[in-house]
XYZ file of C-alpha atoms in Angstrom:
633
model
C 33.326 -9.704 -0.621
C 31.573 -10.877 2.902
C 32.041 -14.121 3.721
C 28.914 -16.493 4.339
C 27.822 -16.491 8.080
C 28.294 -19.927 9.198
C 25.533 -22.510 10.695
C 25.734 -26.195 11.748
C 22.570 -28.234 11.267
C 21.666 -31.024 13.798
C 18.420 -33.297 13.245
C 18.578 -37.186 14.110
C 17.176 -37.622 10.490
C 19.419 -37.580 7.292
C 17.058 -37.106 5.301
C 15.881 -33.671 6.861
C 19.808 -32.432 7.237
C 20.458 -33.254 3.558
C 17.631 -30.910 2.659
C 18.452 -28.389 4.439
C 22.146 -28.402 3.332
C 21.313 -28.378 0.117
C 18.810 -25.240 0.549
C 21.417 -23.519 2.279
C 24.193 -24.402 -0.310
C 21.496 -23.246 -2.844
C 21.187 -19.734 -1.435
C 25.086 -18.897 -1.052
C 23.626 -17.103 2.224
C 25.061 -19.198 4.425
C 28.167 -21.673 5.113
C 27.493 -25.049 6.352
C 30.640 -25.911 8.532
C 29.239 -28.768 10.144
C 25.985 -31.533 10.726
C 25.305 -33.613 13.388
C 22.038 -36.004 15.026
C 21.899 -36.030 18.813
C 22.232 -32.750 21.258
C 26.152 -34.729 22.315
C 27.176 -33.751 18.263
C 25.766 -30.330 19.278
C 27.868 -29.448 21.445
C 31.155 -30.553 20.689
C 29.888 -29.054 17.124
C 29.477 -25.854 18.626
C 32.937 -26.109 20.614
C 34.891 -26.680 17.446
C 33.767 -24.480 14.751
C 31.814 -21.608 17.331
C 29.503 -20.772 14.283
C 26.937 -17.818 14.064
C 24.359 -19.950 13.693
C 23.357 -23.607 14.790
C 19.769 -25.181 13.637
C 18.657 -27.326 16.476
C 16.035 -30.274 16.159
C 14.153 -30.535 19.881
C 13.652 -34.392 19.413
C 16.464 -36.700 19.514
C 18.152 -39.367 20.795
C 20.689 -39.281 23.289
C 20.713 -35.875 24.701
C 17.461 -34.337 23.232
C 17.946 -30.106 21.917
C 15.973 -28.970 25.334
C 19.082 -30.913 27.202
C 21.689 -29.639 24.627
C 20.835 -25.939 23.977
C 22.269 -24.335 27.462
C 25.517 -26.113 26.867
C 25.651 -24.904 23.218
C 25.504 -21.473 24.628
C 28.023 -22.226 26.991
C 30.573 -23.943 25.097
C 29.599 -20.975 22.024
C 28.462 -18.148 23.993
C 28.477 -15.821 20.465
C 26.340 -18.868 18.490
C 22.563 -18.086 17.926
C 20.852 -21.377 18.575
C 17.125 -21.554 15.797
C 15.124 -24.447 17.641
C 13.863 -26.478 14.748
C 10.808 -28.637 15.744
C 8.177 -30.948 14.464
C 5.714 -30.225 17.934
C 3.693 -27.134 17.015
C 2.954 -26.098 21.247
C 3.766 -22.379 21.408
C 4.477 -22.578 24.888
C 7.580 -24.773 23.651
C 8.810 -21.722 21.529
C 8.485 -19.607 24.865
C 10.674 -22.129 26.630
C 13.190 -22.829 24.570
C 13.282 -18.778 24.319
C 14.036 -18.866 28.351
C 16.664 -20.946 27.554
C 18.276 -18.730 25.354
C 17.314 -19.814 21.669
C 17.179 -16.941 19.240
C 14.655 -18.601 17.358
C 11.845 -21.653 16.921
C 11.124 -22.904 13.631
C 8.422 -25.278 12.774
C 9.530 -28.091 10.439
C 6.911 -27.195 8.370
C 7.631 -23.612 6.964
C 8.735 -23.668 3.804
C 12.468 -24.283 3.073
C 13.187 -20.272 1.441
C 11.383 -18.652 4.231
C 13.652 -20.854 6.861
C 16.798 -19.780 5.087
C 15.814 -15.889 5.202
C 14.482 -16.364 8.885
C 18.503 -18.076 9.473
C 20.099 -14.825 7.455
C 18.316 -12.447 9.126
C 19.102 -14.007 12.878
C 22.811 -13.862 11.501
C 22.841 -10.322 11.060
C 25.113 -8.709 13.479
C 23.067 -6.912 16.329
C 25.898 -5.413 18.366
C 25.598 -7.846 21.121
C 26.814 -11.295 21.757
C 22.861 -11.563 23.447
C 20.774 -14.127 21.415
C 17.742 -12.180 20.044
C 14.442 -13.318 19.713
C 12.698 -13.189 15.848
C 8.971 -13.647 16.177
C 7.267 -16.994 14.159
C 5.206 -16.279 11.505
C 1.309 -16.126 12.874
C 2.281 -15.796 16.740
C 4.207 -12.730 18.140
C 5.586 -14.559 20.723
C 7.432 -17.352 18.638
C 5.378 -20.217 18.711
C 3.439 -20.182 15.862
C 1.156 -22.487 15.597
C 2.161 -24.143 12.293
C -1.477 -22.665 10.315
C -1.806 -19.995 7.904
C 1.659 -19.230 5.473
C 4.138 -21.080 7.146
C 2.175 -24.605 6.846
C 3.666 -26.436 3.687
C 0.676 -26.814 0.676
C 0.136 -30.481 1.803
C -1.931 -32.600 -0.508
C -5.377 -32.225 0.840
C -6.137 -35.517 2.037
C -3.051 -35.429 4.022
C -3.263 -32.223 5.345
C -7.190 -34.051 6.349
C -5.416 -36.510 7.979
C -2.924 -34.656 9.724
C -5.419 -32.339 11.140
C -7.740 -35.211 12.676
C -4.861 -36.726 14.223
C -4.376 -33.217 16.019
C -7.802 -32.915 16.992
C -7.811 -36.620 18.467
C -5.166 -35.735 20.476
C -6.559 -32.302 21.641
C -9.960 -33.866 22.047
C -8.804 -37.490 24.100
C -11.314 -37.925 27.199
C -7.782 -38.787 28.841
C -5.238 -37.067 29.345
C -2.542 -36.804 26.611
C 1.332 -35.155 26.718
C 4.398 -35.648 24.666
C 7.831 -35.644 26.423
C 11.233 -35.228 25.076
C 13.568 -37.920 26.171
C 14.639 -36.348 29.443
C 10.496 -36.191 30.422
C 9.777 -32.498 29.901
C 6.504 -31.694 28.425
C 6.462 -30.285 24.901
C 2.756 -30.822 23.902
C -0.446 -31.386 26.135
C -3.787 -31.771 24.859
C -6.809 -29.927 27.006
C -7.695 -33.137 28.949
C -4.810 -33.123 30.910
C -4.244 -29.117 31.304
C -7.340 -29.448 33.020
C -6.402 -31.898 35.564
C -3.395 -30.224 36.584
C -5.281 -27.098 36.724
C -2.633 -25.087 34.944
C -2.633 -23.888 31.321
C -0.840 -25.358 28.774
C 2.141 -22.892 28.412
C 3.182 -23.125 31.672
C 3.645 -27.213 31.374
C 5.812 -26.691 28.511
C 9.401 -27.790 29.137
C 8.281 -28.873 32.529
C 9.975 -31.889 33.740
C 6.813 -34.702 34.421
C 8.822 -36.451 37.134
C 8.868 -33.041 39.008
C 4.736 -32.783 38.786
C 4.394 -35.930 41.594
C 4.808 -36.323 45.191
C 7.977 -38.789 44.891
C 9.955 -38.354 41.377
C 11.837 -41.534 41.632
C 9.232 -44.309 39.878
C 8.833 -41.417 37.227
C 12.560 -41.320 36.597
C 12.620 -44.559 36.611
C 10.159 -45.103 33.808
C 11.653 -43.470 31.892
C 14.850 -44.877 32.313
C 13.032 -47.859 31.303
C 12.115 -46.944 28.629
C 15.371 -45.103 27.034
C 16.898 -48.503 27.958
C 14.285 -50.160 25.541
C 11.659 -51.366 27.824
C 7.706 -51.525 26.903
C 5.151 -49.044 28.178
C 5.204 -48.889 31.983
C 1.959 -47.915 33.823
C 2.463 -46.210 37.486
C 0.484 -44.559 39.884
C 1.631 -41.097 41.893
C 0.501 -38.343 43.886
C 0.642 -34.804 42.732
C 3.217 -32.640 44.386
C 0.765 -29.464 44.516
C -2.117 -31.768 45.994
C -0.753 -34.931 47.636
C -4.300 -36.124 48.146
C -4.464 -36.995 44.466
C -4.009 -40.051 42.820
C -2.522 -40.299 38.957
C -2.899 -43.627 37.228
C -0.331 -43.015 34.282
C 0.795 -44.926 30.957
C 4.760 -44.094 29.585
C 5.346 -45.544 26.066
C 8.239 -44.410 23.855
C 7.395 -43.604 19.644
C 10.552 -45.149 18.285
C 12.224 -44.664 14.566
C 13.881 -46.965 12.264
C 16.998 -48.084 14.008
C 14.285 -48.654 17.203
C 15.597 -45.831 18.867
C 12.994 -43.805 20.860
C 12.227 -40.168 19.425
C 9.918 -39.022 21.863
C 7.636 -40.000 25.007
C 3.906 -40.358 24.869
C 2.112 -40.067 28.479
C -1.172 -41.050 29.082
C -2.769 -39.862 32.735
C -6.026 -40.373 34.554
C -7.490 -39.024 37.793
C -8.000 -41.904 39.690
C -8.814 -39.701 43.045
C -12.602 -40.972 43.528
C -11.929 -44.561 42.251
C -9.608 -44.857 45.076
C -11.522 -43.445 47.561
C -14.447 -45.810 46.182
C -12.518 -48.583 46.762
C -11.539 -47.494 50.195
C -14.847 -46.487 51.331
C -16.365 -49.834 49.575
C -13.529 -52.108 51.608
C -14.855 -50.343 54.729
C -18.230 -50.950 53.848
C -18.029 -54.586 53.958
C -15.883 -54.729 56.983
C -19.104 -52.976 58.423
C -21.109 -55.294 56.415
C -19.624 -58.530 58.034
C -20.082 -57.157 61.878
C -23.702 -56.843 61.089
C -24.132 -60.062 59.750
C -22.280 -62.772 61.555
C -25.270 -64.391 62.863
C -26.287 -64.981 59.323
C -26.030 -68.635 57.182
C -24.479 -67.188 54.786
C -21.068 -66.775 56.816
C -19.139 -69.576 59.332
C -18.520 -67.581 62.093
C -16.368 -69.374 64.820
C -14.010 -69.672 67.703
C -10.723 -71.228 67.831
C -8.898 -72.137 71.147
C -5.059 -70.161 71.111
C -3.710 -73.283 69.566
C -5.964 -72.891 65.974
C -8.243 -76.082 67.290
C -12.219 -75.311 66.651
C -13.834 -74.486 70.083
C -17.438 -73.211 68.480
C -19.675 -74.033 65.512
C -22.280 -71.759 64.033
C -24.903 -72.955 61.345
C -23.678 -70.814 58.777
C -19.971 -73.005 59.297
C -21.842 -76.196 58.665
C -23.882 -74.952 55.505
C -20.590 -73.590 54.008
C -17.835 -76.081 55.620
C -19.960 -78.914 55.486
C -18.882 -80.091 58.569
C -21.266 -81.034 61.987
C -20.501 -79.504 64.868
C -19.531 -83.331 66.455
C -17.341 -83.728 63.206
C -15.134 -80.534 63.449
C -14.645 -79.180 67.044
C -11.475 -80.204 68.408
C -9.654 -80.527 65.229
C -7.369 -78.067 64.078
C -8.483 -75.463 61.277
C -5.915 -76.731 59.252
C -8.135 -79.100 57.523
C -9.869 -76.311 55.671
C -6.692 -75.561 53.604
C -5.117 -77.153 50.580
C -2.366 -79.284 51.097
C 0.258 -77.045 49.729
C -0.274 -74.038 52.581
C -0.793 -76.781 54.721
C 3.005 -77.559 54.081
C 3.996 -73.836 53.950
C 2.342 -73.553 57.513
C 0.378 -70.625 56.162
C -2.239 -71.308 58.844
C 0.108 -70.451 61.557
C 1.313 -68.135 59.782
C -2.161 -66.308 59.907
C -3.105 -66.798 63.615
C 0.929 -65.356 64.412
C -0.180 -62.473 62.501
C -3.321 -62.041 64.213
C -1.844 -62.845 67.766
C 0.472 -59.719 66.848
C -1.790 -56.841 65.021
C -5.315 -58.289 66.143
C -6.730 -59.630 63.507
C -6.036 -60.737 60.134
C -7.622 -60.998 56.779
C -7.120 -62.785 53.452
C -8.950 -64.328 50.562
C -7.971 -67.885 49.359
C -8.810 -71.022 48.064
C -10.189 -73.685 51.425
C -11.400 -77.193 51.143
C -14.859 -78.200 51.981
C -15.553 -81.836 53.771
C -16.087 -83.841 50.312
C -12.473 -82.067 48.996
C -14.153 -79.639 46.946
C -12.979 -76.281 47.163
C -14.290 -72.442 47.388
C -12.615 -69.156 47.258
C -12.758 -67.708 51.079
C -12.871 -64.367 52.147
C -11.560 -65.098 55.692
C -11.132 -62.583 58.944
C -9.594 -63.719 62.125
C -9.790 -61.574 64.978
C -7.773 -62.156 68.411
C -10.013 -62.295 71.618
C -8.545 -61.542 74.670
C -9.979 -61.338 78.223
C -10.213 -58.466 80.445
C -6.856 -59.244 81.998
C -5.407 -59.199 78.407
C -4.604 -62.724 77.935
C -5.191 -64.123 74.589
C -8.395 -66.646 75.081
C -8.514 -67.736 70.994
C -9.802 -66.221 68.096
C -12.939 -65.363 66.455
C -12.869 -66.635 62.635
C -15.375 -65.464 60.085
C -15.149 -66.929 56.485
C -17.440 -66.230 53.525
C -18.043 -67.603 50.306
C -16.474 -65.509 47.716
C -15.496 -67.934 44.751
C -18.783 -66.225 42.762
C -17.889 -62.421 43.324
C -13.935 -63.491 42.855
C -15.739 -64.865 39.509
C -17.440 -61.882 38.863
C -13.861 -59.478 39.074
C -12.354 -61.504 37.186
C -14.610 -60.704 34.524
C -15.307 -57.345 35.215
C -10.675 -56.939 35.335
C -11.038 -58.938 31.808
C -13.341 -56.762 30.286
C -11.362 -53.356 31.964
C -7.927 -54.841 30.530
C -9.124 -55.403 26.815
C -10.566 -51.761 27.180
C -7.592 -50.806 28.517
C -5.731 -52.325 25.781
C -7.909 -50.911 22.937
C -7.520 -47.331 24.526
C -3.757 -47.760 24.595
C -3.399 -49.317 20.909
C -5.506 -46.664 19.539
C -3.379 -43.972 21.283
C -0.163 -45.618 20.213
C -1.771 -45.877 16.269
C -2.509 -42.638 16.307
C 0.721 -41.641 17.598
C 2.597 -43.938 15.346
C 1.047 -42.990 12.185
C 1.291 -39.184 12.658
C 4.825 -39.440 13.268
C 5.128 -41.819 10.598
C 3.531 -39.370 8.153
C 4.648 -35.629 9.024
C 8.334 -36.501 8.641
C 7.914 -38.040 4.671
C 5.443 -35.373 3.458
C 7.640 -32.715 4.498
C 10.481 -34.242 2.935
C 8.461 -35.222 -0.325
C 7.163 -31.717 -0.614
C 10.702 -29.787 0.296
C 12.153 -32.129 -2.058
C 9.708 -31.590 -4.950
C 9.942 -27.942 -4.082
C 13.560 -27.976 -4.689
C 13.955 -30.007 -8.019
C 11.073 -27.463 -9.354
C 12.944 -23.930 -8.150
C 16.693 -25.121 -8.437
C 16.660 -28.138 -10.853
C 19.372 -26.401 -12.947
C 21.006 -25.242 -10.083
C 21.787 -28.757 -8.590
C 24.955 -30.951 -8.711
C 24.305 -34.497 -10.494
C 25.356 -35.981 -7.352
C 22.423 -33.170 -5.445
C 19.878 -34.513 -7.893
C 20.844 -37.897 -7.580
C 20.701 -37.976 -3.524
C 17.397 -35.759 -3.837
C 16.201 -38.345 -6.142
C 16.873 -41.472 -4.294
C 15.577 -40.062 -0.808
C 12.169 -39.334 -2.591
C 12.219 -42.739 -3.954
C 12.484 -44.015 -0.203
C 10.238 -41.498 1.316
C 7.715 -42.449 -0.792
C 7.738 -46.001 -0.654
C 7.664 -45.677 3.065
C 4.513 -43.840 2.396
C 3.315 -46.551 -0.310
C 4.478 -49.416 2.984
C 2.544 -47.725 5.399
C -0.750 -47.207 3.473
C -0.593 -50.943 2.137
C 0.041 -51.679 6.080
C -2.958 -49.681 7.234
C -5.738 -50.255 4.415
C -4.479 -54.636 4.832
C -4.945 -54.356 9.056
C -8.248 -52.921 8.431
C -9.667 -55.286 6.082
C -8.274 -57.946 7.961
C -9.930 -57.025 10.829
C -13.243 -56.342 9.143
C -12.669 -60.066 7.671
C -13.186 -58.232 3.934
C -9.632 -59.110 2.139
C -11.313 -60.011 -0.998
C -8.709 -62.423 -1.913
C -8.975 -63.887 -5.171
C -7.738 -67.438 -4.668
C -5.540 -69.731 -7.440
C -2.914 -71.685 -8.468
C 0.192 -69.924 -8.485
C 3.841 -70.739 -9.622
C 5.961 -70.158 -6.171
C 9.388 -70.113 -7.917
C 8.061 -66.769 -10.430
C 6.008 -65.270 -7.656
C 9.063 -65.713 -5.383
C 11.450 -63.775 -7.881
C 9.284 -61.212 -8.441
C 9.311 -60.346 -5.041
C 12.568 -60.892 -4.832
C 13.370 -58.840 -7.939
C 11.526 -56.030 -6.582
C 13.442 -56.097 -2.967
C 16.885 -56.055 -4.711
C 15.315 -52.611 -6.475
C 14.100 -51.182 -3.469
C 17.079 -52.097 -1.268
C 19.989 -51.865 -3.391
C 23.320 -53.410 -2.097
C 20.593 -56.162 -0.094
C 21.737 -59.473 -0.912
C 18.981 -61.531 -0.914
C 19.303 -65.521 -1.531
C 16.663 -67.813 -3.128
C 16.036 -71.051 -3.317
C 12.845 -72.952 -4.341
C 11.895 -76.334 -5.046
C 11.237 -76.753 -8.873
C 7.752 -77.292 -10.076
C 5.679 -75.841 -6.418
C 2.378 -74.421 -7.045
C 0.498 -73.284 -4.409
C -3.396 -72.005 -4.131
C -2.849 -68.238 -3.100
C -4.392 -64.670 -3.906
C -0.666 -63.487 -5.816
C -0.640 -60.127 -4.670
C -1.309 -61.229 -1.127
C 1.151 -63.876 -0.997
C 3.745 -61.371 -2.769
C 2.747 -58.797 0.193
C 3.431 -61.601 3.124
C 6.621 -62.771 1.478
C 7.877 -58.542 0.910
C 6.962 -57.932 4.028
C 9.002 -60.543 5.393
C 12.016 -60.060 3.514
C 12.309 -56.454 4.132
C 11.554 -57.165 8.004
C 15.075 -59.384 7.846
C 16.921 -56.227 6.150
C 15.549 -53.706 8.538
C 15.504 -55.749 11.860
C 18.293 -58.316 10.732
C 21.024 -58.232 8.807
C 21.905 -59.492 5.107
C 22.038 -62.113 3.662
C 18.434 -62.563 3.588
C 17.616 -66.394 2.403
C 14.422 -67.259 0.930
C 13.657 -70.961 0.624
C 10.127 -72.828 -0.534
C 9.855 -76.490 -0.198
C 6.719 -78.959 -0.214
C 5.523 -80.891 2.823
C 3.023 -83.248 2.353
C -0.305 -80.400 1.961
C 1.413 -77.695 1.756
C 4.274 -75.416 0.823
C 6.470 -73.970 2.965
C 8.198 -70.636 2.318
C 10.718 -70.133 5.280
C 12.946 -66.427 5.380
C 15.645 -66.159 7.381
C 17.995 -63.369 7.997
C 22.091 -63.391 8.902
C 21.214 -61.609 12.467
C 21.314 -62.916 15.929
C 17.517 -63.638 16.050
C 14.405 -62.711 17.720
C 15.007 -62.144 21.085
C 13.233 -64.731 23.772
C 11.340 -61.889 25.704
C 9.627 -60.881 22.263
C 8.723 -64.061 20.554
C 5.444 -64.258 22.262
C 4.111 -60.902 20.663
C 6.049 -61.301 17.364
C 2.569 -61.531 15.737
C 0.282 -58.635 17.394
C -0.970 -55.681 16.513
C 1.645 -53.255 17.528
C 3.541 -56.221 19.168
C 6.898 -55.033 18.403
C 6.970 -51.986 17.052
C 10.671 -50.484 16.627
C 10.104 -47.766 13.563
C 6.870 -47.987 11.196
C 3.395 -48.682 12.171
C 4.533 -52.239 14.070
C 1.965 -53.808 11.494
C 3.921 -56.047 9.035
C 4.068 -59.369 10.763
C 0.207 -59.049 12.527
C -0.515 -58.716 8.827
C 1.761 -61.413 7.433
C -0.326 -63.745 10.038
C -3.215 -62.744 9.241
C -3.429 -63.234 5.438
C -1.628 -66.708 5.762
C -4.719 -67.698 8.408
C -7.107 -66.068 5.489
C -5.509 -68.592 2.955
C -6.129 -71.667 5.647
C -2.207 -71.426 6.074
C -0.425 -70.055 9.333
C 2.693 -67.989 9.249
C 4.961 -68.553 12.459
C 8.475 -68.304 13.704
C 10.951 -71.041 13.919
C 13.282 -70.876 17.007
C 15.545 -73.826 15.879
C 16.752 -71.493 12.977
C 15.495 -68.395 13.502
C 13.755 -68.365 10.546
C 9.979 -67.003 9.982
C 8.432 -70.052 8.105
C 4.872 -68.939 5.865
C 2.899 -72.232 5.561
C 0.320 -72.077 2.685
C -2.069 -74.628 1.132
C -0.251 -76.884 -1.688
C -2.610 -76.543 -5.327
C -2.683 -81.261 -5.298
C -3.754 -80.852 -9.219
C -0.470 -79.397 -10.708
């Protein structure tokens, strides 16, 4: 009898190699000699057991399968690598192809047909060359993920997942995904079009490598592998220097806050920049034509920054005569503290150096009150060269600086709103392709194999649908709560409560969910409070299982009364929130490390809709729920 070809599986998720193991272990078609989650397992994998087969996820941690798969085939040389990918780009199958994969596999196809796709790659060929099996619905190998290989997705979902593609596709800006080294693996048509490439040529193409200077690319990204926040740069295009790229770099991170993949957001800011430019020369024009005019000072300082001249416009803005000011030094007009940092030297050395010199800051009119100055001092020399003064124009900006800072207001919360809708759209598709495939390969398997299966098999199978779907159940309840709270339309249904039976419940229902959590409580005897109870079991769950996934156990929950109202306080056996993250604890997407980074935006906001507040406590590191106290009981 043959022996089994042998395969090692390697996917960052446990959930998805357990599957698959168990498929494979199903068939008898193939040996599983060994499983591993980042592209560094992959190799050393590959280096120890030199299988026939290796199924590699593109997305990971650490060294991503795009980084890993060359040195597979070197340390293996005779191991056929089957890409196995969540992005459905077809120009990523072609890569990965170039590369030297025999295969690319959508996580979606349906668990028998991957097995026979992995057989039939293991059949000797009479070469140690990979070879290259087409995906179902694309000769080339990139299928798009449609047709017979999509899984039969409940409809709704399969809805939802689809919108989510066309939002992306369909973004007025432009949209990529990166692998953790910054190559592209998915671009929507936005951005093809500014580069003025198609799509399958940007595939696998390193970003960093698309502008003028790589460095503050690479750098991003280093940032954010390290764990920073989105970082927003600007670059040139290598092709066409004279191009400007305003761009957004913000990692989609799983459970354990690790990032899984890159999201890039890019403008063409060519023609705002060369608005601005041609706008700042328009007012230096502006200002030559005008300095007769009251509406500027225009006047003349000696070499030593005393006034020499006085125009009408000067006294109108200044406030100061003619007799009153010349002779004195200019450095009246400034504030006291650039008074002491000689800043007006500093400007006339600048000027005496370059020629001229301009600024905009705060001066000081003759009663003390003050204005925001666009100012412009020029050097005048003679016709010998020597420096005779300077000629200083100043103009009253403080109502246009008023004016941008309005108009930079208004561009920022746009800004932001464009950003958090990208990253909730991001979020939530990643949040939801991973469990429905899981739910359905898992369903799929109990209903074909169910007699077939180990009690430990069902067991495992049965306890990873349990989680999957009440991540599912947690991220609906998430989604469905942020919307009503934002449409102010919670509905809550307001009365007295007992807080030590509401309490266990929730606890109760943690301990089932999370088993091995140890999770402490302790309530004063005889608190009720005035509370919709499924809303103040949802803030209390939500912060409980925040201290098990963020923290670590013991979890304590204590309720007290003070004076008004009762406090619920939860606090986890962890180090704490961190100082540089406190500020945002409570915002939408503030801090998200893994889910939809709703739980405590939501947490705040039904405590505000009871007339309570929910907040966290430095002194203890504790997040403290404050909720009105029912005075009648």
């Amino acid at each position: 009898m043959l022996e089994s070809p042998t395969i090692v599986v390697v996917d960052d998720a446990p959930e998805v190699r357990l599957l698959v193991k168990t498929q494979l272990r199903l068939s008898g078609r193939l040996e599983v000699v060994g499983e591993g989650a980042d592209g560094y397992d992959a190799v050393e994998l590959a280096r120890a057991h030199r299988p026939a087969l290796m199924l590699l996820d593109v997305s990971m941690p650490g060294r991503d399968g795009l980084a890993a798969l060359p040195l597979v085939r070197d340390a293996s040389p005779t191991t056929r690598v089957v890409m196995f990918s969540g992005f459905d780009q077809a120009g990523l199958a072609d890569h990965t192809r170039r590369l030297g994969a025999a295969d690319f596999v959508e996580k979606s196809v349906p668990l028998d047909e991957l097995v026979d796709r992995l057989v039939a790659i293991a059949a000797p060929t009479g070469t140690e060359e990979p070879r290259w099996t087409a995906g179902a619905g694309d000769e080339t190998g990139g299928g798009q993920g449609r047709g017979g290989n999509e899984l039969e997705l409940d409809p709704v979902l399969a809805e939802h997942l689809e919108r989510f593609r066309e939002v992306f596709d369909d973004a007025a800006i432009g949209m990529a995904t990166m692998t953790l080294d910054g190559r592209v693996v998915r671009v929507n048509r936005h951005l093809v079009g500014l580069l003025g490439d198609d799509a399958d040529a940007l595939i696998g193409t390193s970003y960093a490598d698309l502008a003028t200077d790589p460095t503050p690319v690479l750098d991003a990204l280093q940032t954010l592998r390290d764990g920073g926040g989105a970082v927003r740069l600007e670059h040139g295009l290598a092709d066409e220097p004279g191009r400007r790229f305003a761009a957004t770099l913000s990692a989609v991170l799983d459970a354990q806050d690790r990032p899984l993949y890159f999201l890039l957001q890019a403008q063409d800011v060519t023609e705002q920049r060369a608005a601005e430019a041609e706008l700042h020369e328009t007012e230096q024009r502006f200002r030559l034509l005008v300095e007769a005019v009251q509406d500027y000072a225009i006047f003349m300082l000696d070499p030593e920054g005393n006034v020499a001249s006085w125009n009408a416009g000067a006294q109108r803005l200044k406030g100061y005569t003619a007799e009153d000011i010349v002779g004195r030094n200019f450095r009246i007009f400034y504030p006291g503290d650039k008074q002491a940092e000689r800043h007006p030297e500093h400007e006339l050395a600048i000027a005496r150096r370059e020629g001229r010199y301009e600024e905009e800051g705060w001066r000081l009119r003759k009663d003390g009150t003050r204005f925001w100055a666009h100012v412009t001092i020029t050097a005048v020399h003679d016709a010998d060269g020597v420096l005779v003064g300077f000629a200083k124009v100043t103009r009253d900006s403080t109502e246009r600086r008023r004016i941008l800072e309005l108009q930079q207001k208004a561009n920022e919360r746009l800004r932001r709103a464009a950003a958090e809708q990208a990253e909730f759209l991001a979020v939530t598709a990643h949040e939801l392709r991973s469990p429905v495939g899981v739910l359905a390969g898992t369903a799929e398997t109990f209903a074909r194999h169910h007699a077939e299966l180990d009690d430990t098999e069902r067991t495992e199978l049965a306890e990873g649908m349990r989680r999957t779907a009440d991540q599912l159940r947690r991220l609906l309840d998430d989604l469905l709560t942020a919307s009503r709270a934002d449409a102010r339309s919670l509905g809550l249904k307001v009365g007295p409560i007992r807080v030590e039976d509401q309490l266990r419940g929730v606890v109760t229902s943690v301990r089932s969910s999370h088993p091995g959590a140890q999770v402490l409580l302790d309530v004063e005897e005889g608190l009720v409070v005035l509370a919709d109870p499924g809303r103040l079991a949802q803030m209390v769950d939500n912060l409980v299982v925040n201290g098990l996934t963020h923290g670590r156990a013991p979890v304590a929950v204590v309720a007290r009364s003070e004076g008004d109202a009762v406090v619920i306080s939860v606090r986890d056996s962890g180090p704490g929130v961190s100082a540089d993250v406190r500020g945002r604890l409570f915002e939408r997407f503030g801090t998200t490390t893994g889910g939809t980074g709703l739980g405590l935006y939501i947490v705040r906001a039904l405590a505000q809709a009871h007339g309570g507040e929910a907040t966290y406590q430095v002194e203890d590191q504790s997040f403290v729920l404050r909720l009105p106290r029912d005075r009648s009981a």
